[in-house]
Every structure is written in structure tokens, then in C-alpha cells.
Coordinates of C-alpha atoms and ligand atoms in Angstrom, one line a residue:
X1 CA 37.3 59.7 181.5
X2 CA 40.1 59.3 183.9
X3 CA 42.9 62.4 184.9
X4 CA 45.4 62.8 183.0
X5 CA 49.1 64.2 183.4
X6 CA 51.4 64.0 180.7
X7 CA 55.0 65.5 181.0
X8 CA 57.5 65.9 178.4
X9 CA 62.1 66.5 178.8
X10 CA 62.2 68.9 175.8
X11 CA 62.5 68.2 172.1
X12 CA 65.4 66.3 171.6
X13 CA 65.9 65.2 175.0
X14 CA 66.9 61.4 175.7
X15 CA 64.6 58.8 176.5
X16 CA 66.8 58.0 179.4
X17 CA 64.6 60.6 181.4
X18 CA 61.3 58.7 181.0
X19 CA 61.8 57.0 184.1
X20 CA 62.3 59.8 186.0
X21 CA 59.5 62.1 184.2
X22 CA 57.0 59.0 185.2
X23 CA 57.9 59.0 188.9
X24 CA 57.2 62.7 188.6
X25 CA 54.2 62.1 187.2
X26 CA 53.0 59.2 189.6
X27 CA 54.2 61.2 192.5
X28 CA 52.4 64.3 191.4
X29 CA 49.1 62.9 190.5
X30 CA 48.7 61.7 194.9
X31 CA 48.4 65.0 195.0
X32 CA 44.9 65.6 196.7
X33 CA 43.2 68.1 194.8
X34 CA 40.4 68.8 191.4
X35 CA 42.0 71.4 190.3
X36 CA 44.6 70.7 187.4
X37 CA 46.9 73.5 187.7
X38 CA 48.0 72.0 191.2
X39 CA 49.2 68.7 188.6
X40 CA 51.1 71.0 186.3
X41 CA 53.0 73.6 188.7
X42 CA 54.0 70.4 190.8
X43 CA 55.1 68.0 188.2
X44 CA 56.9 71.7 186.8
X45 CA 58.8 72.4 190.0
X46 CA 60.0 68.7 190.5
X47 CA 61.2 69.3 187.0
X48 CA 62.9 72.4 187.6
X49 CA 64.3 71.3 190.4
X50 CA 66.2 67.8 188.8
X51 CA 69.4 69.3 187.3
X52 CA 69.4 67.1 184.1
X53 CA 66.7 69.9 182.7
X54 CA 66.9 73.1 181.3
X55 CA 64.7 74.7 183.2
X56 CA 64.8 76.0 187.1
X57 CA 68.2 74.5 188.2
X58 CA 70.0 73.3 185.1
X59 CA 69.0 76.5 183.0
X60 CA 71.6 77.3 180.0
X61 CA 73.1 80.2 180.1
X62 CA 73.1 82.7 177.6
X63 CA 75.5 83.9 175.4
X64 CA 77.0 86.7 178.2
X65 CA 76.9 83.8 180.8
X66 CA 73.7 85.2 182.1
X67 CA 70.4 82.6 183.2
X68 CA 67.0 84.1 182.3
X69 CA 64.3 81.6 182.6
X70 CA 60.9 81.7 181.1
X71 CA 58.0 79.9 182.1
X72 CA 54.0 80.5 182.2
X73 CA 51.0 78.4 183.4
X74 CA 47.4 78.4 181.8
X75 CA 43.9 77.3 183.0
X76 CA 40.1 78.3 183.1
X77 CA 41.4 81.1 180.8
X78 CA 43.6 82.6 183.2
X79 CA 47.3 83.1 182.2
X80 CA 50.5 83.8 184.3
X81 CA 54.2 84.1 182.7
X82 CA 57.0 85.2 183.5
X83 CA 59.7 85.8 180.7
X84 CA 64.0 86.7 181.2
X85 CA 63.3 86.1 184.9
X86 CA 66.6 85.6 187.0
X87 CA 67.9 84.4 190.3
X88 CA 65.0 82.4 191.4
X89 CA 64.8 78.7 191.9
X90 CA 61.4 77.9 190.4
X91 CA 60.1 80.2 187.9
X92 CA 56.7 78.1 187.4
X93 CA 56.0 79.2 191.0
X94 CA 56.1 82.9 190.2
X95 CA 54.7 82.5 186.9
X96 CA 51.5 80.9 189.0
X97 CA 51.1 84.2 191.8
X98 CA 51.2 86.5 188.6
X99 CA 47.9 84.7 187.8
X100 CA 46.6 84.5 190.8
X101 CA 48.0 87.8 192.7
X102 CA 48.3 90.5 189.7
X103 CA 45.9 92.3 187.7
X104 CA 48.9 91.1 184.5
X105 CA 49.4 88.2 182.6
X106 CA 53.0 88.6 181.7
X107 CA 56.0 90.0 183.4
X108 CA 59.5 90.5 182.8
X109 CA 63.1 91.2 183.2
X110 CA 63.7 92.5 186.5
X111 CA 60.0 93.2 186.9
X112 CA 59.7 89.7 187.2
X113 CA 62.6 89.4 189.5
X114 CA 61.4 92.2 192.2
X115 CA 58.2 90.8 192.1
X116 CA 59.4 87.2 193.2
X117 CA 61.3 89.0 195.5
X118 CA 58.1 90.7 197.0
X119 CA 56.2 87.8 197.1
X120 CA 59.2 86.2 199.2
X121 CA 61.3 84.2 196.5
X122 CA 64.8 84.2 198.0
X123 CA 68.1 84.9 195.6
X124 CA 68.9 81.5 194.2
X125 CA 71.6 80.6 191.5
X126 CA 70.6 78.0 189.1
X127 CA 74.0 77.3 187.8
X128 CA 75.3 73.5 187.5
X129 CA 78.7 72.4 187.1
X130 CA 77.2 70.9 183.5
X131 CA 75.7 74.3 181.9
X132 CA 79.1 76.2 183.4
X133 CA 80.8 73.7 180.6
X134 CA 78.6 73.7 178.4
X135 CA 78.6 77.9 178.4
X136 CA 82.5 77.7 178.5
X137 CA 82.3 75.4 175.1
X138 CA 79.7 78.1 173.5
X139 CA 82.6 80.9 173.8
X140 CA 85.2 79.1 172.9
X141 CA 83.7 77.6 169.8
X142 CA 82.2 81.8 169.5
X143 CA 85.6 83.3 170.4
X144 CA 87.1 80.8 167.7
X145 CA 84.9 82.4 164.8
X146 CA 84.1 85.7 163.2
X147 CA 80.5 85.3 164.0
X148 CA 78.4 87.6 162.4
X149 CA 74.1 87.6 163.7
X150 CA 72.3 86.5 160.2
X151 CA 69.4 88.4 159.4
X152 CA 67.0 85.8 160.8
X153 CA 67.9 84.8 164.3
X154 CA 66.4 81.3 164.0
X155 CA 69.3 80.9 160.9
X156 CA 71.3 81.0 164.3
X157 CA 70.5 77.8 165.0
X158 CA 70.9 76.1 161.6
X159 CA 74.4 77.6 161.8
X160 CA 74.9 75.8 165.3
X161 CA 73.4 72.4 163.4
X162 CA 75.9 73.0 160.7
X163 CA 79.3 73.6 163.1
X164 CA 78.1 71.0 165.5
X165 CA 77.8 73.2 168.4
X166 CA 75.9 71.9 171.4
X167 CA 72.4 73.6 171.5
X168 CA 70.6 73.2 174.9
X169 CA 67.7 71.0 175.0
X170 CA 65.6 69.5 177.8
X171 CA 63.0 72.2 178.2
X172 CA 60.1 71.0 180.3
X173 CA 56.0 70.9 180.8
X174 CA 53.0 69.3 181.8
X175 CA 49.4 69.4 180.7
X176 CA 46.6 67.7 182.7
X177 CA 42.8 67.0 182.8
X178 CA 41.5 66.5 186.2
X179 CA 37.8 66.4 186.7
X180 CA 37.5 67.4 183.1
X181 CA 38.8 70.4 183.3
X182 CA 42.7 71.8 181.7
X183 CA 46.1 73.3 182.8
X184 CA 49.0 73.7 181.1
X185 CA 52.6 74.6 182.8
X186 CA 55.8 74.9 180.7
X187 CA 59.7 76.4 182.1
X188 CA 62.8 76.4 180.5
X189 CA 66.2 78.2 180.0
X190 CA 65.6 79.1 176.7
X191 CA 67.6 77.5 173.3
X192 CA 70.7 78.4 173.3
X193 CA 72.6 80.0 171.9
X194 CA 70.6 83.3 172.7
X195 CA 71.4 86.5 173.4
X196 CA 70.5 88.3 177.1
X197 CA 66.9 89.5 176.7
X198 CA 65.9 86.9 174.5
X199 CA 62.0 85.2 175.0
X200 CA 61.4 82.4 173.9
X201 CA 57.7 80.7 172.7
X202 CA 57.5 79.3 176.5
X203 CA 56.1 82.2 178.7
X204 CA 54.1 82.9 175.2
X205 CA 50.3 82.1 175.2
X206 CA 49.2 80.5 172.3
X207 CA 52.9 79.8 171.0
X208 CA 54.4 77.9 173.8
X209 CA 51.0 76.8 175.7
X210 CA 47.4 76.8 175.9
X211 CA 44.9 75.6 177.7
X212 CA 40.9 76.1 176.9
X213 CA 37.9 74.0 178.0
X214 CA 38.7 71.5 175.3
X215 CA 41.9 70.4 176.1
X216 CA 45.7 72.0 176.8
X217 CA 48.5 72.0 174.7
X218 CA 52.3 73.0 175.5
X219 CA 55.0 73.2 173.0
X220 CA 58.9 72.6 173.2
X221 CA 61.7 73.2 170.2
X222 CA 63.0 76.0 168.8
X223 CA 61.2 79.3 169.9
X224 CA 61.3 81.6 167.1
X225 CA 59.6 79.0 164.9
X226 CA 57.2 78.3 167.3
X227 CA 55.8 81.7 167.7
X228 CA 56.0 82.0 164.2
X229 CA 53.1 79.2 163.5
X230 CA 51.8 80.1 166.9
X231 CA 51.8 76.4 167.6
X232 CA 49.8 75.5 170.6
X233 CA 46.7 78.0 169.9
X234 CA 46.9 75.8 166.2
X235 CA 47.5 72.7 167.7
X236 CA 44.0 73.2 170.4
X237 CA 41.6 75.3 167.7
X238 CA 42.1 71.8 165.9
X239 CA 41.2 69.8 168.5
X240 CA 37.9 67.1 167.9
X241 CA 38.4 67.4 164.6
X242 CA 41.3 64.2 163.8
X243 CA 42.2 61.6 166.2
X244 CA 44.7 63.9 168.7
X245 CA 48.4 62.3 167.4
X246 CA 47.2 62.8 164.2
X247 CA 46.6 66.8 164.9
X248 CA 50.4 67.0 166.5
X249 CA 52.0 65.4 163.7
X250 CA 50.7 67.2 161.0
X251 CA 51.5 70.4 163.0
X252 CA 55.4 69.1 163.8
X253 CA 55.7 68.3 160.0
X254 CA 54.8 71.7 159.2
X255 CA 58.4 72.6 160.8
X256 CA 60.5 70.4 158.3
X257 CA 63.8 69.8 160.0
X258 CA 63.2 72.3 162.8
X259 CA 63.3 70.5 166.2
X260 CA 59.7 70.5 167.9
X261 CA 57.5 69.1 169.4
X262 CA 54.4 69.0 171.6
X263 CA 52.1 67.2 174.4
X264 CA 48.4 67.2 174.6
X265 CA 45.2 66.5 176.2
X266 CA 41.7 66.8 175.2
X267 CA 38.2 66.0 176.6
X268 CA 39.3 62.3 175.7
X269 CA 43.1 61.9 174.5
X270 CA 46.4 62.6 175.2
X271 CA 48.8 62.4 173.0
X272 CA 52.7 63.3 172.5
X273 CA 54.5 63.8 168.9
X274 CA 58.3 65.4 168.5
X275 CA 60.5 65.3 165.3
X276 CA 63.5 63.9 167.3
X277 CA 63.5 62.3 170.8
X278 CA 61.5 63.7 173.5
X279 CA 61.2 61.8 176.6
X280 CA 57.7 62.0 178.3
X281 CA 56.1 60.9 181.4
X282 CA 52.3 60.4 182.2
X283 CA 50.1 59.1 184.7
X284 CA 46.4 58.6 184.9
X285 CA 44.1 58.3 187.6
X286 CA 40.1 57.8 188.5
Ligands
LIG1 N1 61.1 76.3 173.3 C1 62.2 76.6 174.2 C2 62.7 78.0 173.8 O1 62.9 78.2 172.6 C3 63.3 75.6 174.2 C4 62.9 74.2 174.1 O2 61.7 73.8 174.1 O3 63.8 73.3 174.0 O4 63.1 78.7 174.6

């Protein structure tokens, strides 16, 4: 079977971006190495670091015009996420050394942030002219309204649908298989509107990733509903047993009008399958 690297622009996101996910695929998979997490931080970073995403540079704010990021990397059953990280330019980067420096598997918060800051990640601010507005629009339209938290937080979101607010999209990830083996790399800036402290299914094993030694999966859509169904541990148990779209469709279905959706590779597939738009990019090599 040949490598695989398959990236996707978020749930939602516009198919204008497939060009540029498949030149960040194609100039990721050079890359000289076997192992597949190389494939899915790089492709990651180049992500995080083209403004058009939420994720890295780009990230939404939240609701108190703060940026926490989330983002996580899985492979050879080794995990590394980071979750309400701030002031650093590639999340997926710190995300990796918390694999591969800590005894943990998750850190947070200002954790996170001293840790990058030990491990020499300098202060960066990921703010773009284009989430300043689109954080200026979110109070005004809040500010305009007597907006009460509904007992669900996810019923957030259907109320954003319903008033036409502009939610953030354009979360990113990569899964790969090189030399038969998996990875699995996912950032974003969360779905807005969120409040500060808010984690999403991202930085979430088994929600927002996962990555085994039949395949890796990565999620992207509404967070809360993700964890809920614990999508991406779902998504690979199933894996072998129906051709590989057929597996993510019947999962995205599950989520009725809730935006999702989800990338995949297994020993010999890959597959993509989002209930809206989602722009992907892939490249395979011998
Ligand atoms: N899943 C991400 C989150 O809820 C957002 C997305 O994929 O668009 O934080």
C-alpha cells in the first residue's frame, strides 16, 4: 500500500482551500522520514501557520477576546495535547514535546503555556486583522441581546444558526500512513462562540483523534457533540468492518443537522465525509 496524507480545513470550510491543503500535502509528504507523525505535525504547522485557518495564526477569539488553542497528536499509542494553550505560534509543536518530553498526556491553561515557554516557544500573538472583526461582530451582535447561557452549551450554537451569527470554522488536521504505520494531528481555535476556558473535542483522545495500529481518525465540527459520541474512538473500533466512507457517514448522520465531520485512514483506505463543505487535501506516495 502506498503512504498516505490526508488533510482536512474544518467542517464547513470552503472548497476554495483545497488547493492550498494539497500543496501542503505534496510539500509535506518530501519529507524524508518513516515515521508518520513527522507527516502530521508538518502538514499541522503549515496549517497553523496560513491565516485563512482557525488554528495557530488565525485562531478565533473567544468570547472575552481571549485566543486559547487546542491541539493534540497521536501515534504508536502515545498521545500529546495541549488544551486553552495561549501565546504561542504553533500549538501542534508543543502538543508533540508533551509526548515526547513529559511523563503526561494532556496539559493545560497556563501549564501548557509555561511549558512551551520552557521548552523555548517564544510569546507569539496569533491575532489577524480577520478574527479581530470577526470578535468585534460577536459582541456587538452579544451586546445587542439579553443573552442568557441555555442549559445545554451546545443549544449555544443552534441559537447562533438561528440569529445568523458568524460561527468560526476552518479547524484543521492530518492523518497519515507511512510504512504502514498511523498518526493523527489536529489544532484549532475552538468553535466559537465559547467562553474562556472552554476545550473543545480537538486536544480530546478518542473524541477529536485517534490513532491505533489499524488506522487514524481525526474529527472536526462542533465539540461538545463530538465528545458526546466520542467520535473518532467510534469511528476507528469500526474500522475493517464496511468499506471506510461508508463507516464516516453513518457516524456523521448520527449528528443530524450538527456540523461534523471527519478524515481517515486505515491499513488500506482513506476516506473523508462532512455534513457541509470541508475542504481536504491528500497526497500519496511509494
Ligand atoms: N471541533 C472544533 C472545536 O469544537 C472546531 C471545529 O472542528 O471546527 O473546538
Amino acid at each position: 500500500m502506498p503512504n498516505v496524507l490526508l488533510l482536512h480545513g474544518g467542517a464547513g470550510s470552503d472548497n476554495s482551500y483545497t488547493e492550498a491543503l494539497n500543496r501542503y500535502a505534496n510539500s509535506t509528504s518530501s519529507k524524508k522520514s518513516m515515521d508518520p507523525l513527522d507527516f502530521v505535525v508538518e502538514a499541522v504547522r503549515l496549517m497553523e501557520d496560513d491565516p485563512s485557518f482557525n488554528a495557530g495564526t488565525g485562531s478565533v477569539k473567544r468570547i472575552d477576546g481571549s485566543i486559547q488553542m487546542d491541539a493534540a497528536v497521536m501515534a504508536n499509542s502515545q498521545i500529546g495535547s495541549v488544551s486553552a494553550i495561549e501565546r504561542v505560534k504553533n500549538p501542534v509543536l508543543v502538543a508533540r514535546e508533551v509526548m515526547l518530553q513529559t511523563p503526561h498526556v494532556m496539559i493545560t491553561g497556563d501549564g501548557a503555556v509555561k511549558l512551551a515557554r520552557a521548552l523555548g516557544f517564544s510569546d507569539y500573538d496569533p491575532t489577524t486583522e480577520r478574527t479581530e472583526t470577526i470578535w468585534k461582530k460577536m459582541v456587538a451582535f452579544f451586546n445587542g441581546r439579553d443573552v442568557e447561557l441555555p442549559e445545554r452549551y451546545s443549544q449555544y450554537y443552534r441559537y447562533a444558526k438561528i440569529f445568523g451569527f458568524p460561527q468560526q470554522k476552518d479547524t484543521v488536521g492530518a492523518v497519515a500512513r507511512v510504512g504502514g504505520k498511523f498518526a493523527a494531528a489536529v489544532s484549532t481555535g475552538g468553535s466559537s462562540p465559547m467562553m474562556r476556558g472552554r476545550v473543545g473535542d480537538s486536544p480530546l483522545p478518542g473524541a477529536g483523534l485517534y490513532a491505533g495500529e489499524n488506522g487514524a481518525v481525526v474529527a472536526t465540527g462542533i465539540g461538545e457533540e463530538i465528545i458526546r459520541k466520542m467520535m473518532c474512538y467510534d469511528i476507528y473500533t469500526k474500522i475493517g468492518t464496511e468499506p471506510l466512507h461508508e463507516i464516516l457517514k453513518n457516524k456523521v448522520e448520527e449528528f443530524g443537522e450538527v456540523l461534523v465531520g471527519a478524515i481517515a485512514v486505515s491499513k488500506d483506505e482513506f476516506a473523508s465525509y462532512s455534513n457541509s463543505s470541508m475542504a481536504t487535501g491528500e497526497s500519496t506516495w511509494p
